PDB file of C-alpha atoms and ligand atoms in Angstrom:
ATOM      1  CA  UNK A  23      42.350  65.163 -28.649  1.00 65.00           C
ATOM      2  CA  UNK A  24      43.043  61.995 -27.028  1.00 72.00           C
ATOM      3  CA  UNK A  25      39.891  59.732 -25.595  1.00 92.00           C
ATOM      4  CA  UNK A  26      39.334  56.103 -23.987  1.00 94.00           C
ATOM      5  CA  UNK A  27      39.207  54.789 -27.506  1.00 94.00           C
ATOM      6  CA  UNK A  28      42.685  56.201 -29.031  1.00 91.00           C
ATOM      7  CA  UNK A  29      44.600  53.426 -28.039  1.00 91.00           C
ATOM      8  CA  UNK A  30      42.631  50.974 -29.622  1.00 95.00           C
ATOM      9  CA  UNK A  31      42.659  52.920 -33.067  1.00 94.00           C
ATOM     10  CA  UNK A  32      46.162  51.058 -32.990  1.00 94.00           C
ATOM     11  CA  UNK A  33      44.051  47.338 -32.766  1.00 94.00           C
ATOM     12  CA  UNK A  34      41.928  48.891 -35.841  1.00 94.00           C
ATOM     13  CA  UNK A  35      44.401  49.606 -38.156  1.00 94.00           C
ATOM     14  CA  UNK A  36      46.031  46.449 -37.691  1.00 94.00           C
ATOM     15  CA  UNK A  37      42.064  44.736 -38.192  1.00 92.00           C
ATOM     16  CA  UNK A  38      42.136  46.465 -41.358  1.00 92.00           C
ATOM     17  CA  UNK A  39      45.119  45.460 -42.897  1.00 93.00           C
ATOM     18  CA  UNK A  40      44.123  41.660 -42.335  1.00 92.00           C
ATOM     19  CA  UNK A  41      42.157  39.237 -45.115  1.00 89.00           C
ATOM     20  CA  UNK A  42      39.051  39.353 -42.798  1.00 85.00           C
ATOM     21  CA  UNK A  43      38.434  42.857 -43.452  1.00 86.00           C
ATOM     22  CA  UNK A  44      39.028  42.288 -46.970  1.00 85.00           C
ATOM     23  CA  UNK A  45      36.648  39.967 -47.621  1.00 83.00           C
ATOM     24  CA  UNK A  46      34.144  41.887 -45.668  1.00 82.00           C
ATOM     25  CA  UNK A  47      32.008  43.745 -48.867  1.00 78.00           C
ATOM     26  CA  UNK A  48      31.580  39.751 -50.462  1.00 80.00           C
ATOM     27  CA  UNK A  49      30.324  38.249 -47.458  1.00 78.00           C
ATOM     28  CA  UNK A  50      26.387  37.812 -47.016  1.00 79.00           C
ATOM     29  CA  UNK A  51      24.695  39.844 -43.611  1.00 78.00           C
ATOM     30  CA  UNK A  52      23.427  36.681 -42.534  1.00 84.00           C
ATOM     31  CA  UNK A  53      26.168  35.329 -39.513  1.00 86.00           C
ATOM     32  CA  UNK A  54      27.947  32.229 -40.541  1.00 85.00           C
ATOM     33  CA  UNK A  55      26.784  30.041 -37.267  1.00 86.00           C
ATOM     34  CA  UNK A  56      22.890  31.095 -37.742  1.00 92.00           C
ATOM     35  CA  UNK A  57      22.679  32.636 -34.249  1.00 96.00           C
ATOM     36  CA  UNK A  58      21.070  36.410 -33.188  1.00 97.00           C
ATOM     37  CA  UNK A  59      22.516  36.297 -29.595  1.00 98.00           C
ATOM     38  CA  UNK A  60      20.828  38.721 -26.948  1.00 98.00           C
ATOM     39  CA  UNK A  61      22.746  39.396 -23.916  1.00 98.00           C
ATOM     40  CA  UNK A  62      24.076  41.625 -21.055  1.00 98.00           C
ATOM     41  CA  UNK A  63      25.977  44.394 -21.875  1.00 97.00           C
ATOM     42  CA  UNK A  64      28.409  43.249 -18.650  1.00 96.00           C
ATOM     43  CA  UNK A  65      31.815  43.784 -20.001  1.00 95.00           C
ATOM     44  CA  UNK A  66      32.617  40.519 -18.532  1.00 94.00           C
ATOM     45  CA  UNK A  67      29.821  38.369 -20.115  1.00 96.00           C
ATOM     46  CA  UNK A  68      30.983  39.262 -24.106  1.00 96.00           C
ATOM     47  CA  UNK A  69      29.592  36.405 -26.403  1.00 96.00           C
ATOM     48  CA  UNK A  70      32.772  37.126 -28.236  1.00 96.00           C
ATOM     49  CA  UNK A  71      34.565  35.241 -25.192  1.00 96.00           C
ATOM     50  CA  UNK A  72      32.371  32.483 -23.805  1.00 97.00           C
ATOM     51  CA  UNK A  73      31.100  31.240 -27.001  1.00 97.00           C
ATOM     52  CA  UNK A  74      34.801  32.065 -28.739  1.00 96.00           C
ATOM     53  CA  UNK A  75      32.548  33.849 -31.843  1.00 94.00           C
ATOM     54  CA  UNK A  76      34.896  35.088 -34.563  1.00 90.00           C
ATOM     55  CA  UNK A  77      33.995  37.458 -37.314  1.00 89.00           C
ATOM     56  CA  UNK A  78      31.242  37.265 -39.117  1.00 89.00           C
ATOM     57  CA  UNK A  79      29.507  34.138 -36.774  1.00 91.00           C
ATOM     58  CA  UNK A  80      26.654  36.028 -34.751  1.00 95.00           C
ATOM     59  CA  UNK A  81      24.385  39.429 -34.782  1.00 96.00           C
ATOM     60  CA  UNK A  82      24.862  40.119 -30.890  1.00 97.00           C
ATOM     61  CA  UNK A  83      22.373  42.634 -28.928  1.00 98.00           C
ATOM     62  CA  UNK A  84      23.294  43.361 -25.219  1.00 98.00           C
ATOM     63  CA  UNK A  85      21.030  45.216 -23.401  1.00 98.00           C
ATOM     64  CA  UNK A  86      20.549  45.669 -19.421  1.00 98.00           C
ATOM     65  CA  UNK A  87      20.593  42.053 -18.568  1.00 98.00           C
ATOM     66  CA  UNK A  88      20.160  40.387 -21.857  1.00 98.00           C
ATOM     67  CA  UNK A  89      16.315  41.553 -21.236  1.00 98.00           C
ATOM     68  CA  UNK A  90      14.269  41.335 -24.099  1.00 98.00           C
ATOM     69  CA  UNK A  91      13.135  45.214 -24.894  1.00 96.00           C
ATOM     70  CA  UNK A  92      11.427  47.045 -27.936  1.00 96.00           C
ATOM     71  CA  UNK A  93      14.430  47.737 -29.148  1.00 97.00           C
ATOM     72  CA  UNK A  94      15.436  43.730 -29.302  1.00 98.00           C
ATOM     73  CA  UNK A  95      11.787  42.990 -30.376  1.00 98.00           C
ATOM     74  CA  UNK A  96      12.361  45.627 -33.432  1.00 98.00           C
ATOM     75  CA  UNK A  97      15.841  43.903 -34.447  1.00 97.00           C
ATOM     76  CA  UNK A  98      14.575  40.177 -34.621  1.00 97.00           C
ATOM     77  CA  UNK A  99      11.362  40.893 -36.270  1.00 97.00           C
ATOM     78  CA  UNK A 100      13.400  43.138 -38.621  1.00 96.00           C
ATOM     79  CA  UNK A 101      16.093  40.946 -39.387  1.00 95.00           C
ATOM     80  CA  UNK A 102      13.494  37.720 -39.119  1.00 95.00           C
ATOM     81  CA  UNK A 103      11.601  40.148 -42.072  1.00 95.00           C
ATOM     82  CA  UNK A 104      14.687  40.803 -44.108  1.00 93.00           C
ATOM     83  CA  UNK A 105      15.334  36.858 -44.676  1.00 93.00           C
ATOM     84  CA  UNK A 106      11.833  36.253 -45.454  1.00 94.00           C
ATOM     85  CA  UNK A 107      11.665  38.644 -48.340  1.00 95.00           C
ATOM     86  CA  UNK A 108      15.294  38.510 -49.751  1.00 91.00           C
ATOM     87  CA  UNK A 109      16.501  35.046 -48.826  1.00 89.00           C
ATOM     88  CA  UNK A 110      12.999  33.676 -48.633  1.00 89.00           C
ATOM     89  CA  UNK A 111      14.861  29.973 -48.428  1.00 89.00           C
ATOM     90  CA  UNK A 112      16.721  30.935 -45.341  1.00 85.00           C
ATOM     91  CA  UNK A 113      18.824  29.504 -43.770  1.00 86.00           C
ATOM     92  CA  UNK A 114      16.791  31.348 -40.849  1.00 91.00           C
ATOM     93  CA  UNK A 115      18.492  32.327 -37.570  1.00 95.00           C
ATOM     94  CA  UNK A 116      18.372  30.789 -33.977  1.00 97.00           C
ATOM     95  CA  UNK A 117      17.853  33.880 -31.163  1.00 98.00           C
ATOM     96  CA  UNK A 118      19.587  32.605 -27.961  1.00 98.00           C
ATOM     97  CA  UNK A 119      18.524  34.504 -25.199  1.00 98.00           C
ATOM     98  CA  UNK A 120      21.286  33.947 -22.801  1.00 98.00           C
ATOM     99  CA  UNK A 121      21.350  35.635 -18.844  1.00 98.00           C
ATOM    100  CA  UNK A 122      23.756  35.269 -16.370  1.00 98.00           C
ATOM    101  CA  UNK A 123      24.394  34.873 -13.055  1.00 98.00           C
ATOM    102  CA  UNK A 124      25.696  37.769 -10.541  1.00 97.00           C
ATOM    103  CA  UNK A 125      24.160  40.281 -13.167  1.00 98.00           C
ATOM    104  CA  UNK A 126      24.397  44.170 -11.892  1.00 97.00           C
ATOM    105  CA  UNK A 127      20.314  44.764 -12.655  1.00 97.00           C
ATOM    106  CA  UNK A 128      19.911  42.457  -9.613  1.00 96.00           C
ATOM    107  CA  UNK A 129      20.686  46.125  -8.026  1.00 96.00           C
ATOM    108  CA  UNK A 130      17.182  47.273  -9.518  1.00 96.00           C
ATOM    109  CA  UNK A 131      15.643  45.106  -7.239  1.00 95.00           C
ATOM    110  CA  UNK A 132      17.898  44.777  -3.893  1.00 95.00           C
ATOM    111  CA  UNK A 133      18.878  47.979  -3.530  1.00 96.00           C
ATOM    112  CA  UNK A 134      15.286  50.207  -2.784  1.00 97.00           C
ATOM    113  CA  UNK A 135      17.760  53.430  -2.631  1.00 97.00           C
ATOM    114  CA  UNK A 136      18.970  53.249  -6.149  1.00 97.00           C
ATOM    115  CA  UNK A 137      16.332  52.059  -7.514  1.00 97.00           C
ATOM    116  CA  UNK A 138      14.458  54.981  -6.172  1.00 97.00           C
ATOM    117  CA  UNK A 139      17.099  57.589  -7.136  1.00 97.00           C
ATOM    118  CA  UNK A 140      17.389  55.758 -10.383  1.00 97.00           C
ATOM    119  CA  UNK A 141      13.501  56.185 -11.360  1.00 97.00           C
ATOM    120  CA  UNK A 142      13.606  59.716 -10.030  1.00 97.00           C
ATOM    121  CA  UNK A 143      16.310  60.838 -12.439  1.00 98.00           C
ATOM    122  CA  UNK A 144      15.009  59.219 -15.728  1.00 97.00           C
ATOM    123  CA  UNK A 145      11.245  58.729 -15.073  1.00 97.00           C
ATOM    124  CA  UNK A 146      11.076  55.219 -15.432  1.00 96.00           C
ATOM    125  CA  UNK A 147       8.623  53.258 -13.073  1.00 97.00           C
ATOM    126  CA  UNK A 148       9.590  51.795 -10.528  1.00 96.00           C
ATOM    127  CA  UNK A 149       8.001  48.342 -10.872  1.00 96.00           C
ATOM    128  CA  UNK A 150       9.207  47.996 -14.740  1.00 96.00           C
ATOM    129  CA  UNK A 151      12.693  48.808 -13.147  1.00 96.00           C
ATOM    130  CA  UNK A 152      12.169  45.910 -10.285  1.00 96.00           C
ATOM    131  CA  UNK A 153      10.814  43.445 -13.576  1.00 96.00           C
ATOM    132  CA  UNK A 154      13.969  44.461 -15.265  1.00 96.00           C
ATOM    133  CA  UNK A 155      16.205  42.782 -12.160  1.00 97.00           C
ATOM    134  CA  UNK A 156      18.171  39.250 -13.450  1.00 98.00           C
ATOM    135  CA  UNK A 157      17.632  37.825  -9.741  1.00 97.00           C
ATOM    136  CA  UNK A 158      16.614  34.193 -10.737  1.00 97.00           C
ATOM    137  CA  UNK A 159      18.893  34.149 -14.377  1.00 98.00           C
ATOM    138  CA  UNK A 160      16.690  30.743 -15.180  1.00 98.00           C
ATOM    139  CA  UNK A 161      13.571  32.248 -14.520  1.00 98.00           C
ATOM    140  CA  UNK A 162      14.117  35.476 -16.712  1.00 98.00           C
ATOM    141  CA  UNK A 163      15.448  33.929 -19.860  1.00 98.00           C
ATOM    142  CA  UNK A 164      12.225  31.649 -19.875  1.00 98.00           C
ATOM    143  CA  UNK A 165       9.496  35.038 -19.514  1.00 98.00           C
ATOM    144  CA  UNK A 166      11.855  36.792 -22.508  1.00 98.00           C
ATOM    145  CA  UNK A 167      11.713  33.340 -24.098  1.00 98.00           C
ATOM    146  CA  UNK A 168       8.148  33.363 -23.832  1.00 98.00           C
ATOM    147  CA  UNK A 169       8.039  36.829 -24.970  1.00 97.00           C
ATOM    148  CA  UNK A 170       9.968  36.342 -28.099  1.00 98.00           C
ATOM    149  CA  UNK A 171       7.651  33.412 -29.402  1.00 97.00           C
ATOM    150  CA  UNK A 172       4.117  35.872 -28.457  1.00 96.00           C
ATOM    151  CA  UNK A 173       5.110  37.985 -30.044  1.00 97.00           C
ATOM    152  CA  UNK A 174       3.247  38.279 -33.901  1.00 96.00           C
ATOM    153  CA  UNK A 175       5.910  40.361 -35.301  1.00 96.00           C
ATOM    154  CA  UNK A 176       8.563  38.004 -34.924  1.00 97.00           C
ATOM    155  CA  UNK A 177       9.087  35.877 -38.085  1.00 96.00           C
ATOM    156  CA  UNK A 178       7.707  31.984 -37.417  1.00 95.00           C
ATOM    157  CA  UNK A 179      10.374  30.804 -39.267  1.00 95.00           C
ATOM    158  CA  UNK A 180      12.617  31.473 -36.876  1.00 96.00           C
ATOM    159  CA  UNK A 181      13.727  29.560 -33.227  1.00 97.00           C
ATOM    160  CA  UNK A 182      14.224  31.038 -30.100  1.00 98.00           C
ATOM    161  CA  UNK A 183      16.602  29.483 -27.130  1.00 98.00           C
ATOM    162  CA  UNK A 184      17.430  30.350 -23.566  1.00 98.00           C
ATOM    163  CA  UNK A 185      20.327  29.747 -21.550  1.00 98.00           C
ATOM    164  CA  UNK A 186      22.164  30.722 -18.264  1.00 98.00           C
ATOM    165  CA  UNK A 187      25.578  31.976 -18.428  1.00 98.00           C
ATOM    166  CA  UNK A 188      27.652  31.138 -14.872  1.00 98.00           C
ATOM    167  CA  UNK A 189      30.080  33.534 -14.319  1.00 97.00           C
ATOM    168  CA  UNK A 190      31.461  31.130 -11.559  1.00 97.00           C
ATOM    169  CA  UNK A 191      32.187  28.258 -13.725  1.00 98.00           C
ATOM    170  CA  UNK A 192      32.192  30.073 -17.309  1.00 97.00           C
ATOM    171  CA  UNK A 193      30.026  27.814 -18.233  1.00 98.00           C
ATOM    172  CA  UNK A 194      26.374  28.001 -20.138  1.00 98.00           C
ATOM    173  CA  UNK A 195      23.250  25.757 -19.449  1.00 98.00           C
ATOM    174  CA  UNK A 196      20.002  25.793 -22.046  1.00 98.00           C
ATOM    175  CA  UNK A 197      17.018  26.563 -19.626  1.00 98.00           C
ATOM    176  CA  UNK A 198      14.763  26.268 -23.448  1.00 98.00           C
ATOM    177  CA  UNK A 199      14.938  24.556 -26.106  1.00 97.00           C
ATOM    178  CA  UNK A 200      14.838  25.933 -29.397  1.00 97.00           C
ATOM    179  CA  UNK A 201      10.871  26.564 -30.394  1.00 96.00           C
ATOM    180  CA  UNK A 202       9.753  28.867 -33.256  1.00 94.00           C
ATOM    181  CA  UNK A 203       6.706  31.350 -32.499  1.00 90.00           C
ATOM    182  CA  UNK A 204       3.211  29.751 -33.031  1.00 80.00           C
ATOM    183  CA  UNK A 205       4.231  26.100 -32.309  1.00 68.00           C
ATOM    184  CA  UNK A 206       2.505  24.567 -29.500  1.00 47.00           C
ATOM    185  CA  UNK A 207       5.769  23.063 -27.926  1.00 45.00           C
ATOM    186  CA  UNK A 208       6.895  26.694 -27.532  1.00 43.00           C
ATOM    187  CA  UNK A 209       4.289  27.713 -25.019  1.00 45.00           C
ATOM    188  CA  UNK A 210       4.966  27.477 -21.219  1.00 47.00           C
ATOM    189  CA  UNK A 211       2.934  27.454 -19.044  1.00 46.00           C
ATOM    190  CA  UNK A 212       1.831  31.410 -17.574  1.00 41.00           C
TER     191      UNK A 212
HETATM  192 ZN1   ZN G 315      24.315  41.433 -16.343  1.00 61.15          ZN
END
């Protein structure tokens, strides 16, 4: 039976003839570049493009946004864990937090009708859902920033970054500077 993905099963056999592939079981899980990138699941902001990542460079989680959820939380401190106790000399990772601008969850917040259909059909509250919005991308990426570095689970041996994606311009700008949780640079101001 034939789905969205069929035609790409073409792409994947071709992936798995290549030397990348083949070297796959030999490389380590850590990414090449040191980087655990969090960001929108937009099809048009894919880290894969605007940072050109190849195989094996990044561990990439998109969620809603590039918002910082349990889920996110879980894989850092897990992965921030996993170094600690079987590659206790690192190299430890850099999570770069990146949101962008014109981001669809801006919906969550300007349009009351979805948002209220929306929370209706899955439960969630409605204020979480408006928190949730990317309205001000500079503004979000430091409070998921800030949440990162709070939080104890995450390993202190790692950093944490955030940046703005413009989809204008293509371009990124750092909004925060790398800071590892528990160092006094880190905190901004609440
Ligand atoms: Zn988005």
């Amino acid at each position: 039976m034939s789905s969205h993905i069929t035609p790409l099963l073409e792409r994947n056999r071709a992936f798995a003839a290549t030397e990348t592939r083949k070297q796959t079981p030999r490389r380590p899980f850590l990414p090449d570049q040191g980087l655990y990138i969090i960001t929108c699941m937009d099809s048009r902001t894919d880290p894969a493009d605007f940072l050109g990542l190849r195989f094996g460079e990044a561990i990439v989680a998109r969620t809603v946004g590039g918002r910082v959820t349990p889920a996110v939380i879980q894989g850092l401190s897990f992965i921030g864990y996993l170094v600690e106790t079987k590659a206790p000399e690192g190299p430890y990772f850099e999570a770069a937090i990146i949101h962008h601008t014109d981001c669809g969850s801006g919906w969550l917040a300007s349009d009351e009708q979805l948002r209220h259909g929306f929370a209706r059909r899955t439960g969630y509250e409605e204020d979480a859902l408006v928190d949730l919005a990317v309205l001000d991308p500079a503004a979000t990426v430091r409070a998921d920033v800030e949440r990162v570095l709070s939080d104890p689970r995450i390993s202190p041996r790692i950093t944490v970054s955030g940046h703005v994606y413009d989809v204008d311009t293509g371009l990124i700008t750092t909004v925060v500077a790398p800071a590892s949780p528990g160092a006094s640079a880190a905190a901004s101001p609440r």
